[in-house]
Tab-separated table of C-alpha atoms in Angstrom:
chain	number	residue	atom	x	y	z
G	6	MET	CA	38.218	-33.408	71.675
G	7	TYR	CA	39.326	-30.791	74.152
G	8	SER	CA	42.276	-28.545	74.942
G	9	GLY	CA	44.259	-27.879	78.074
G	10	SER	CA	47.978	-27.636	77.536
G	11	THR	CA	49.000	-27.355	81.174
G	12	ALA	CA	47.820	-28.883	84.408
G	13	MET	CA	45.402	-26.441	85.987
G	14	LYS	CA	44.144	-26.177	89.477
G	15	LYS	CA	40.449	-26.629	90.082
G	16	LYS	CA	38.384	-23.468	90.064
G	17	SER	CA	35.211	-22.842	91.990
G	18	VAL	CA	33.073	-21.597	89.087
G	19	ALA	CA	32.894	-22.556	85.398
G	20	VAL	CA	31.977	-19.990	82.736
G	21	VAL	CA	30.794	-22.051	79.754
G	22	ILE	CA	30.308	-20.280	76.431
G	23	VAL	CA	28.159	-21.980	73.801
G	24	SER	CA	28.839	-20.934	70.202
G	25	ASN	CA	28.884	-22.291	66.665
G	26	GLY	CA	30.336	-20.657	63.554
G	27	PRO	CA	33.311	-18.467	62.621
G	28	GLY	CA	31.287	-15.244	62.609
G	29	GLU	CA	29.994	-15.759	66.140
G	30	LEU	CA	33.446	-16.635	67.453
G	31	ALA	CA	35.000	-13.517	65.948
G	32	THR	CA	32.270	-11.002	66.701
G	33	TRP	CA	30.518	-12.332	69.823
G	34	VAL	CA	32.769	-14.689	71.764
G	35	SER	CA	36.117	-12.928	71.391
G	36	PRO	CA	35.009	-9.449	72.563
G	37	VAL	CA	33.026	-10.874	75.503
G	38	VAL	CA	35.997	-12.975	76.658
G	39	ASP	CA	38.279	-9.928	76.369
G	40	GLU	CA	35.915	-7.773	78.433
G	41	LEU	CA	35.439	-10.515	81.017
G	42	ASN	CA	39.197	-10.760	81.535
G	43	LYS	CA	39.537	-6.965	81.669
G	44	ILE	CA	36.922	-6.680	84.395
G	45	ASN	CA	38.544	-9.433	86.456
G	46	LYS	CA	42.007	-7.892	86.095
G	47	SER	CA	40.673	-4.522	87.221
G	48	LEU	CA	39.469	-5.974	90.524
G	49	CYS	CA	41.702	-5.892	93.572
G	50	ASP	CA	43.292	-9.195	94.595
G	51	ASP	CA	40.743	-9.937	97.288
G	52	ASP	CA	37.820	-9.397	94.890
G	53	LYS	CA	39.180	-11.294	91.879
G	54	LEU	CA	36.831	-13.984	90.665
G	55	ASP	CA	37.771	-17.629	90.767
G	56	PHE	CA	36.549	-19.062	87.442
G	57	THR	CA	37.616	-20.990	84.368
G	58	LEU	CA	36.528	-20.367	80.800
G	59	ARG	CA	35.208	-23.254	78.744
G	60	LEU	CA	33.938	-23.226	75.148
G	61	VAL	CA	31.350	-25.648	73.808
G	62	LEU	CA	30.952	-25.676	70.027
G	63	VAL	CA	27.553	-26.871	68.824
G	64	PRO	CA	26.405	-28.327	65.474
G	65	CYS	CA	26.031	-25.688	62.746
G	66	PRO	CA	25.622	-26.054	58.952
G	67	ASN	CA	27.662	-22.867	58.400
G	68	ALA	CA	30.653	-23.958	60.461
G	69	THR	CA	34.005	-24.324	58.684
G	70	GLY	CA	35.376	-27.127	60.865
G	71	LYS	CA	38.226	-24.821	61.914
G	72	GLU	CA	36.436	-23.218	64.866
G	73	TYR	CA	38.249	-25.411	67.374
G	74	LEU	CA	41.672	-24.446	66.004
G	75	VAL	CA	40.808	-20.751	65.952
G	76	ALA	CA	39.497	-20.728	69.520
G	77	ASN	CA	42.380	-22.864	70.769
G	78	SER	CA	44.892	-20.371	69.334
G	79	TRP	CA	43.535	-17.676	71.674
G	80	ASN	CA	44.859	-19.572	74.733
G	81	GLN	CA	41.839	-18.426	76.738
G	82	PHE	CA	39.952	-21.645	77.398
G	83	GLU	CA	40.644	-24.414	79.872
G	84	LEU	CA	38.438	-26.696	77.790
G	85	ILE	CA	37.106	-26.636	74.224
G	86	THR	CA	34.748	-29.335	72.976
G	87	THR	CA	34.014	-29.780	69.271
G	88	SER	CA	30.566	-29.717	67.699
G	89	LYS	CA	30.843	-33.448	66.943
G	90	SER	CA	31.214	-34.107	70.660
G	91	PHE	CA	28.203	-32.101	71.761
G	92	TRP	CA	25.800	-34.994	72.298
G	93	LYS	CA	28.432	-37.033	74.104
G	94	LEU	CA	29.068	-33.986	76.299
G	95	LEU	CA	25.386	-33.788	77.179
G	96	ILE	CA	25.171	-37.481	77.987
G	97	LYS	CA	28.443	-37.830	79.873
G	98	PRO	CA	30.033	-34.447	80.667
G	99	ARG	CA	32.543	-35.934	83.108
G	100	SER	CA	34.188	-37.853	80.271
G	101	PHE	CA	35.592	-34.484	79.135
G	102	ALA	CA	36.491	-32.827	82.446
G	103	ASN	CA	35.551	-32.333	86.045
G	104	TRP	CA	32.773	-29.784	86.330
G	105	PRO	CA	32.557	-27.406	89.305
G	106	LYS	CA	29.321	-27.498	91.227
G	107	LYS	CA	28.605	-23.893	90.278
G	108	GLY	CA	28.722	-22.258	86.870
G	109	VAL	CA	27.132	-20.141	84.174
G	110	VAL	CA	26.330	-21.151	80.592
G	111	ILE	CA	26.256	-18.250	78.116
G	112	PHE	CA	24.597	-18.560	74.710
G	113	LEU	CA	26.687	-16.828	72.018
G	114	GLY	CA	25.729	-18.640	68.856
G	115	GLY	CA	23.928	-21.675	67.443
G	116	ASP	CA	20.523	-22.807	68.610
G	117	GLN	CA	19.476	-21.272	71.937
G	118	PHE	CA	18.012	-24.609	72.955
G	119	TRP	CA	21.474	-26.234	73.026
G	120	SER	CA	22.618	-23.845	75.756
G	121	ILE	CA	19.396	-24.480	77.707
G	122	LEU	CA	19.975	-28.244	77.543
G	123	LEU	CA	23.592	-27.894	78.607
G	124	SER	CA	22.849	-25.577	81.527
G	125	LYS	CA	20.120	-27.928	82.796
G	126	ARG	CA	22.433	-30.923	82.405
G	127	LEU	CA	25.234	-29.243	84.359
G	128	GLY	CA	22.928	-27.557	86.861
G	129	TYR	CA	24.289	-24.119	85.925
G	130	LEU	CA	22.672	-20.722	85.425
G	131	ASN	CA	21.887	-19.723	81.846
G	132	ILE	CA	22.408	-16.347	80.174
G	133	THR	CA	21.121	-15.995	76.613
G	134	TYR	CA	22.263	-13.245	74.263
G	135	ALA	CA	19.181	-12.565	72.125
G	136	GLU	CA	19.948	-10.747	68.903
G	137	TRP	CA	16.434	-10.968	67.447
G	138	ILE	CA	14.329	-13.091	69.802
G	139	SER	CA	14.584	-14.989	73.092
G	140	ARG	CA	13.069	-18.359	72.222
G	141	TRP	CA	13.029	-20.028	75.639
G	142	PRO	CA	12.582	-17.257	78.237
G	143	GLN	CA	10.839	-19.628	80.645
G	144	TRP	CA	13.978	-21.788	80.947
G	145	THR	CA	16.749	-19.200	80.938
G	146	ASN	CA	17.825	-17.214	83.993
G	147	LYS	CA	18.868	-13.997	82.296
G	148	ILE	CA	18.361	-12.535	78.842
G	149	ALA	CA	20.802	-10.043	77.330
G	150	ALA	CA	18.833	-8.335	74.554
G	151	MET	CA	20.222	-6.478	71.548
G	152	ASN	CA	17.492	-3.830	71.612
G	153	LEU	CA	14.056	-2.891	72.924
G	154	LYS	CA	12.284	-4.850	70.165
G	155	VAL	CA	13.705	-8.088	71.539
G	156	LYS	CA	12.410	-7.293	75.020
G	157	GLU	CA	8.965	-6.389	73.678
G	158	LEU	CA	8.641	-9.899	72.177
G	159	ILE	CA	9.240	-11.571	75.546
G	160	PRO	CA	6.035	-12.580	77.410
G	161	LYS	CA	5.227	-10.129	80.197
G	162	ARG	CA	5.831	-12.615	83.020
G	163	TYR	CA	9.449	-13.133	81.879
G	164	LYS	CA	10.426	-9.545	81.041
G	165	TYR	CA	12.082	-9.114	84.459
G	166	LYS	CA	14.829	-11.475	83.265
G	167	CYS	CA	15.761	-9.211	80.375
G	168	GLN	CA	18.404	-6.499	80.243
G	169	ILE	CA	19.026	-4.507	77.053
G	170	ILE	CA	22.797	-4.480	76.487
G	171	GLY	CA	23.141	-3.410	72.839
G	172	ASP	CA	24.639	-4.948	69.718
G	173	LEU	CA	27.680	-7.233	69.991
G	174	MET	CA	28.291	-6.728	66.271
G	175	ALA	CA	28.662	-2.982	66.879
G	176	ASP	CA	31.829	-3.692	68.866
G	177	ILE	CA	33.627	-5.414	65.977
G	178	LYS	CA	37.326	-4.510	65.950
G	179	LEU	CA	38.317	-4.268	62.313
G	180	ASN	CA	41.835	-4.687	60.949
G	181	SER	CA	42.872	-1.112	60.189
G	182	GLU	CA	45.617	-2.336	57.844
G	183	ILE	CA	43.022	-3.594	55.358
G	184	SER	CA	41.586	-0.917	53.123
G	185	LEU	CA	39.807	-1.029	49.794
G	186	LYS	CA	39.397	2.702	49.573
G	187	ASN	CA	40.006	4.036	46.103
G	188	LYS	CA	38.395	7.336	45.198
G	189	GLU	CA	37.941	6.236	41.609
G	190	LYS	CA	36.429	2.839	42.376
G	191	HIS	CA	33.238	1.468	43.900
G	192	TYR	CA	33.033	-2.031	45.376
G	193	ILE	CA	30.172	-4.499	45.011
G	194	ALA	CA	30.168	-7.784	46.922
G	195	LEU	CA	28.482	-10.767	45.273
G	196	LEU	CA	27.115	-13.536	47.509
G	197	PRO	CA	25.708	-16.329	45.305
G	198	GLY	CA	25.089	-18.736	48.193
G	199	SER	CA	26.817	-21.465	50.141
G	200	LYS	CA	24.782	-24.644	49.625
G	201	LYS	CA	24.914	-26.613	46.371
G	202	ALA	CA	21.228	-26.045	45.619
G	203	LYS	CA	21.765	-22.276	45.670
G	204	LEU	CA	25.172	-22.364	43.969
G	205	SER	CA	23.806	-24.328	41.007
G	206	ILE	CA	21.691	-21.272	40.166
G	207	GLY	CA	23.714	-18.596	41.911
G	208	ILE	CA	27.077	-19.064	40.242
G	209	PRO	CA	25.968	-18.852	36.581
G	210	PHE	CA	23.410	-16.148	37.456
G	211	PHE	CA	25.854	-13.999	39.431
G	212	LEU	CA	28.670	-14.404	36.897
G	213	GLU	CA	26.372	-12.915	34.283
G	214	ILE	CA	25.398	-10.087	36.656
G	215	ALA	CA	29.118	-9.352	37.040
G	216	ASP	CA	29.632	-9.262	33.269
G	217	HIS	CA	26.734	-6.838	32.787
G	218	ILE	CA	27.986	-4.545	35.566
G	219	ALA	CA	31.530	-4.523	34.169
G	220	GLU	CA	30.205	-3.823	30.676
G	221	GLU	CA	28.319	-0.737	31.888
G	222	ASN	CA	30.770	0.639	34.449
G	223	GLN	CA	34.532	0.081	34.532
G	224	ASN	CA	34.905	1.904	37.873
G	225	ILE	CA	33.461	-0.937	39.936
G	226	ASN	CA	35.471	-3.727	41.527
G	227	LEU	CA	33.557	-6.952	42.103
G	228	ILE	CA	34.373	-9.262	45.014
G	229	ILE	CA	33.046	-12.609	46.240
G	230	PRO	CA	33.574	-13.724	49.845
G	231	ILE	CA	33.777	-17.502	49.450
G	232	ALA	CA	31.355	-19.106	51.904
G	233	PRO	CA	33.071	-21.360	54.480
G	234	THR	CA	31.113	-24.389	53.256
G	235	THR	CA	32.392	-24.118	49.686
G	236	ASP	CA	35.595	-23.425	47.722
G	237	LYS	CA	36.792	-22.061	44.386
G	238	ASN	CA	36.535	-25.471	42.681
G	239	GLU	CA	32.745	-25.396	43.074
G	240	TYR	CA	32.691	-22.160	41.107
G	241	LEU	CA	34.344	-23.992	38.229
G	242	PHE	CA	31.948	-26.929	38.534
G	243	PHE	CA	28.699	-24.954	38.636
G	244	GLN	CA	29.557	-22.781	35.624
G	245	SER	CA	30.362	-25.862	33.552
G	246	LYS	CA	28.233	-28.235	31.471
G	247	LYS	CA	28.024	-30.529	34.508
G	248	ASN	CA	25.483	-28.087	35.935
G	249	PRO	CA	22.280	-28.257	33.810
G	250	ILE	CA	21.336	-24.693	34.784
G	251	ALA	CA	24.592	-23.211	33.417
G	252	LYS	CA	23.359	-23.600	29.815
G	253	TYR	CA	20.837	-20.800	30.377
G	254	TYR	CA	23.620	-18.268	30.978
G	255	SER	CA	26.379	-17.042	28.698
G	256	SER	CA	29.030	-16.107	31.258
G	257	LYS	CA	31.806	-18.612	31.933
G	258	ILE	CA	35.019	-18.640	33.952
G	259	LYS	CA	38.132	-18.397	31.807
G	260	THR	CA	40.708	-18.564	34.627
G	261	ILE	CA	41.049	-18.532	38.416
G	262	GLN	CA	44.456	-17.361	39.556
G	263	LYS	CA	46.093	-17.010	42.955
G	264	ILE	CA	46.957	-13.453	44.041
G	265	LYS	CA	49.980	-12.627	46.176
G	266	ASP	CA	50.432	-9.681	48.553
G	267	SER	CA	46.774	-8.712	48.486
G	268	CYS	CA	43.762	-8.795	50.803
G	269	PHE	CA	42.200	-10.976	48.089
G	270	ASP	CA	43.162	-14.615	47.547
G	271	TYR	CA	42.170	-15.319	43.932
G	272	VAL	CA	40.906	-13.501	40.884
G	273	ILE	CA	38.352	-14.900	38.450
G	274	GLU	CA	38.471	-13.757	34.862
G	275	THR	CA	35.308	-14.493	32.923
G	276	SER	CA	35.070	-15.275	29.232
G	277	LYS	CA	34.075	-11.624	28.780
G	278	ASN	CA	37.229	-10.445	30.621
G	279	THR	CA	35.432	-9.380	33.796
G	280	ARG	CA	37.630	-9.649	36.892
G	281	ILE	CA	36.077	-10.815	40.181
G	282	TYR	CA	38.192	-11.010	43.337
G	283	LEU	CA	37.721	-13.930	45.733
G	284	ILE	CA	38.274	-13.847	49.500
G	285	GLU	CA	38.769	-17.078	51.435
G	286	LYS	CA	38.922	-15.554	54.925
G	287	HIS	CA	35.692	-15.903	56.890
G	288	PRO	CA	34.341	-13.727	58.265
G	289	CYS	CA	35.798	-10.864	56.193
G	290	TYR	CA	33.884	-7.960	57.718
G	291	GLU	CA	36.863	-5.611	57.285
G	292	ILE	CA	36.467	-5.866	53.520
G	293	LEU	CA	32.683	-6.098	53.368
G	294	LYS	CA	32.226	-2.975	55.502
G	295	GLU	CA	34.107	-0.969	52.883
G	296	CYS	CA	31.887	-2.123	50.029
G	297	ASP	CA	29.189	0.160	48.659
G	298	LEU	CA	26.654	-2.601	48.004
G	299	ALA	CA	26.113	-6.352	48.200
G	300	ILE	CA	24.058	-8.416	45.785
G	301	THR	CA	23.036	-11.548	47.648
G	302	THR	CA	20.768	-14.549	47.714
G	303	VAL	CA	18.315	-15.048	50.569
G	304	GLY	CA	19.534	-16.739	53.743
G	305	ALA	CA	21.609	-16.161	56.859
G	306	ASN	CA	24.031	-14.003	54.874
G	307	THR	CA	21.375	-11.259	54.753
G	308	ALA	CA	21.497	-11.156	58.571
G	309	GLU	CA	25.304	-10.866	58.535
G	310	LEU	CA	25.210	-8.065	56.005
G	311	ALA	CA	22.536	-6.306	58.042
G	312	ALA	CA	24.722	-6.631	61.134
G	313	ILE	CA	27.420	-4.502	59.487
G	314	SER	CA	24.766	-2.221	57.922
G	315	LEU	CA	25.897	-2.980	54.374
G	316	PRO	CA	23.228	-1.990	51.824
G	317	MET	CA	22.118	-5.032	49.866
G	318	LEU	CA	20.019	-6.058	46.894
G	319	VAL	CA	18.455	-9.448	47.658
G	320	VAL	CA	17.629	-11.695	44.702
G	321	LEU	CA	15.826	-15.017	44.389
G	322	PRO	CA	15.421	-16.229	40.784
G	323	THR	CA	12.499	-18.658	40.666
G	324	GLN	CA	12.710	-19.671	37.016
G	325	HIS	CA	14.687	-22.848	37.760
G	326	LEU	CA	12.470	-24.383	40.408
G	327	ASN	CA	11.424	-27.090	37.950
G	328	MET	CA	15.022	-28.317	37.883
G	329	MET	CA	14.890	-29.763	41.394
G	330	ASN	CA	16.700	-32.878	40.213
G	331	ALA	CA	19.817	-30.709	40.359
G	332	TRP	CA	19.155	-29.881	44.008
G	333	ASP	CA	20.462	-31.558	47.154
G	334	GLY	CA	18.528	-33.618	49.676
G	335	ILE	CA	14.905	-34.702	49.513
G	336	PHE	CA	13.995	-32.145	46.805
G	337	GLY	CA	16.685	-33.605	44.567
G	338	LEU	CA	15.394	-37.145	45.068
G	339	ILE	CA	11.700	-36.539	44.541
G	340	GLY	CA	12.403	-33.925	41.859
G	341	LYS	CA	13.537	-36.751	39.564
G	342	ILE	CA	9.900	-37.876	39.370
G	343	SER	CA	8.414	-35.577	36.719
G	344	PHE	CA	4.826	-35.220	37.955
G	345	ILE	CA	5.982	-34.670	41.546
G	346	ASN	CA	8.478	-32.110	40.256
G	347	ARG	CA	5.702	-30.160	38.513
G	348	PHE	CA	3.462	-30.362	41.593
G	349	LEU	CA	6.188	-29.105	43.937
G	350	THR	CA	7.061	-26.285	41.572
G	351	PHE	CA	3.399	-25.217	41.560
G	352	ILE	CA	3.155	-25.380	45.370
G	353	ILE	CA	6.321	-23.365	45.911
G	354	LYS	CA	5.628	-20.727	43.268
G	355	PHE	CA	1.959	-20.095	43.856
G	356	LEU	CA	1.537	-20.807	47.551
G	357	TYR	CA	4.824	-20.313	49.372
G	358	PHE	CA	6.177	-17.338	47.406
G	359	LYS	CA	2.825	-15.551	47.257
G	360	LYS	CA	2.045	-15.971	50.963
G	361	LYS	CA	5.526	-15.155	52.298
G	362	LYS	CA	5.788	-11.397	52.670
G	363	PHE	CA	9.533	-10.961	53.127
G	364	PHE	CA	12.580	-13.147	52.439
G	365	ALA	CA	15.559	-11.100	53.666
G	366	TRP	CA	16.249	-11.261	57.418
G	367	PRO	CA	16.377	-7.479	57.956
G	368	ASN	CA	12.966	-7.131	56.296
G	369	ILE	CA	11.510	-10.065	58.234
G	370	LYS	CA	12.694	-8.615	61.531
G	371	ALA	CA	11.693	-5.022	60.728
G	372	LYS	CA	8.356	-6.245	59.306
G	373	LYS	CA	8.831	-3.806	56.448
G	374	MET	CA	10.941	-3.444	53.322
G	375	ILE	CA	14.205	-1.804	54.362
G	376	VAL	CA	16.381	-3.574	51.774
G	377	PRO	CA	15.153	-4.240	48.226
G	378	GLU	CA	14.097	-7.807	47.420
G	379	ARG	CA	13.651	-9.118	43.900
G	380	ILE	CA	11.813	-12.448	43.727
G	381	GLY	CA	10.602	-14.091	40.530
G	382	ASN	CA	11.632	-14.757	36.949
G	383	LEU	CA	14.668	-12.481	37.027
G	384	SER	CA	17.345	-11.750	34.478
G	385	PRO	CA	20.962	-10.942	35.411
G	386	ARG	CA	20.780	-7.812	33.255
G	387	GLU	CA	17.886	-6.280	35.212
G	388	ILE	CA	19.628	-6.995	38.540
G	389	ALA	CA	22.847	-5.462	37.208
G	390	ARG	CA	20.973	-2.351	36.120
G	391	GLU	CA	19.346	-1.953	39.530
G	392	ALA	CA	22.710	-2.370	41.244
G	393	LEU	CA	24.198	0.308	38.979
G	394	PHE	CA	21.269	2.604	39.760
G	395	LEU	CA	21.924	2.225	43.490
G	396	ILE	CA	25.651	2.838	43.060
G	397	GLN	CA	24.919	6.029	41.157
G	398	ASN	CA	22.337	7.216	43.689
G	399	ARG	CA	24.196	7.633	46.946
G	400	ASP	CA	21.120	8.917	48.791
G	401	GLU	CA	19.364	5.583	48.173
G	402	LEU	CA	22.325	3.661	49.592
G	403	LYS	CA	22.535	5.967	52.606
G	404	LEU	CA	18.830	5.457	53.324
G	405	ILE	CA	19.254	1.666	53.301
G	406	ASN	CA	22.327	1.969	55.512
G	407	ASP	CA	20.494	4.226	57.992
G	408	ASN	CA	17.496	1.886	58.138
G	409	LEU	CA	19.747	-1.105	58.813
G	410	ARG	CA	21.518	0.765	61.603
G	411	GLN	CA	18.203	1.655	63.231
G	412	GLU	CA	17.315	-2.034	63.479
G	413	ARG	CA	20.524	-2.838	65.361
G	414	GLY	CA	21.501	-2.046	68.955
G	415	ASP	CA	23.947	0.344	70.596
G	416	LYS	CA	27.679	-0.147	71.171
G	417	GLY	CA	29.193	-1.384	74.425
G	418	ALA	CA	27.306	-4.693	74.507
G	419	ALA	CA	30.379	-6.853	75.144
G	420	LYS	CA	31.273	-4.911	78.300
G	421	LYS	CA	27.685	-5.007	79.585
G	422	LEU	CA	27.363	-8.745	78.954
G	423	ALA	CA	30.677	-9.382	80.701
G	424	SER	CA	29.366	-7.383	83.679
G	425	MET	CA	26.214	-9.535	83.724
G	426	ILE	CA	28.392	-12.642	83.843
G	427	VAL	CA	30.550	-11.222	86.633
G	428	ASN	CA	27.501	-10.263	88.694
G	429	SER	CA	26.028	-13.732	88.199
G	430	ILE	CA	29.277	-15.366	89.357
G	431	LYS	CA	29.356	-13.201	92.479
G	432	LYS	CA	25.865	-14.380	93.448
G	433	LEU	CA	26.645	-18.078	93.080
């Protein structure tokens, strides 16, 4: 439930970080904690702050379940509570630890509302890092914004709470020992999805994209970062006869083999002898940042790719919407009723898809098309051809990369946020 290997003396102030998934821990929490400790160490003995660090993990569909272990291995936190314990923490915080009278809750991942609830429950100040939007400015004390666009969205009467600090993702420290660079090879990342509903279409569709790319160009290496909510066995399942959508595609997996002494974990070989390298580590920004292009489904992954300014081709095949009985959740249940299935397919195709202007997060946030989206009755061959066109036209890729960078914030955000926290502690 919580960590604390040694008996620790009580501190006067608690710094409580709220976060969720592996990406946020690696790229938001870790650099902020490092900068916070650096600032405190740089102070003279009389000025050093008296605080403890605590981490509260909140419910998240993209979490791996290993966040607690990862954070605990840093040996930075007096207390770590798991996402499963969040509601119990809200109801009875003293069942986990004694809480100082004064403290600061910092939002660094998940739903901003969770950090608001926790800060109100504990009677602490709240600082929200807003990457795209500050959702509850009336209830937070300070807002650390990624860029000017975030501040412009805040109602005028709350703008005084906001300070533009830059982009936490811009401060990512990459592993310099990992390198994909090969002057004779390009790298394309394939992201077919993480949930079963997407994988049922994505895996057979993306396998065929890979075969078409390999057929046209032998100088491209294809990689798949395995989403934390899935594993390699699902790739075997969804390309098999057990998946009713797989019959519409010719590409199949012949073998999946473990790789030793490589930054990759497995290699898929398709029935057409295409090799696709799998990566289990998440997040794997070191590898993704060295790719030339990503082909991805819609979803949160488009925001992650945008954060590292990786050019992407976003695809959403709509030709299988009538097969909702293969989907998860409520759509899978009601999709088994044929007339309801047909009605839902009509609603989604002709109302939702036609009215929704953009599907990829960078386009939604920029309110314009900065990465190409392909929505509709798509074939793997046409997507493969467009990907090959982009690979062969470096100016197009550079333009996408530049546009993605413009939508992000400046470097140095972790240090500025740590300074905000320090200043808040001093005023308590």
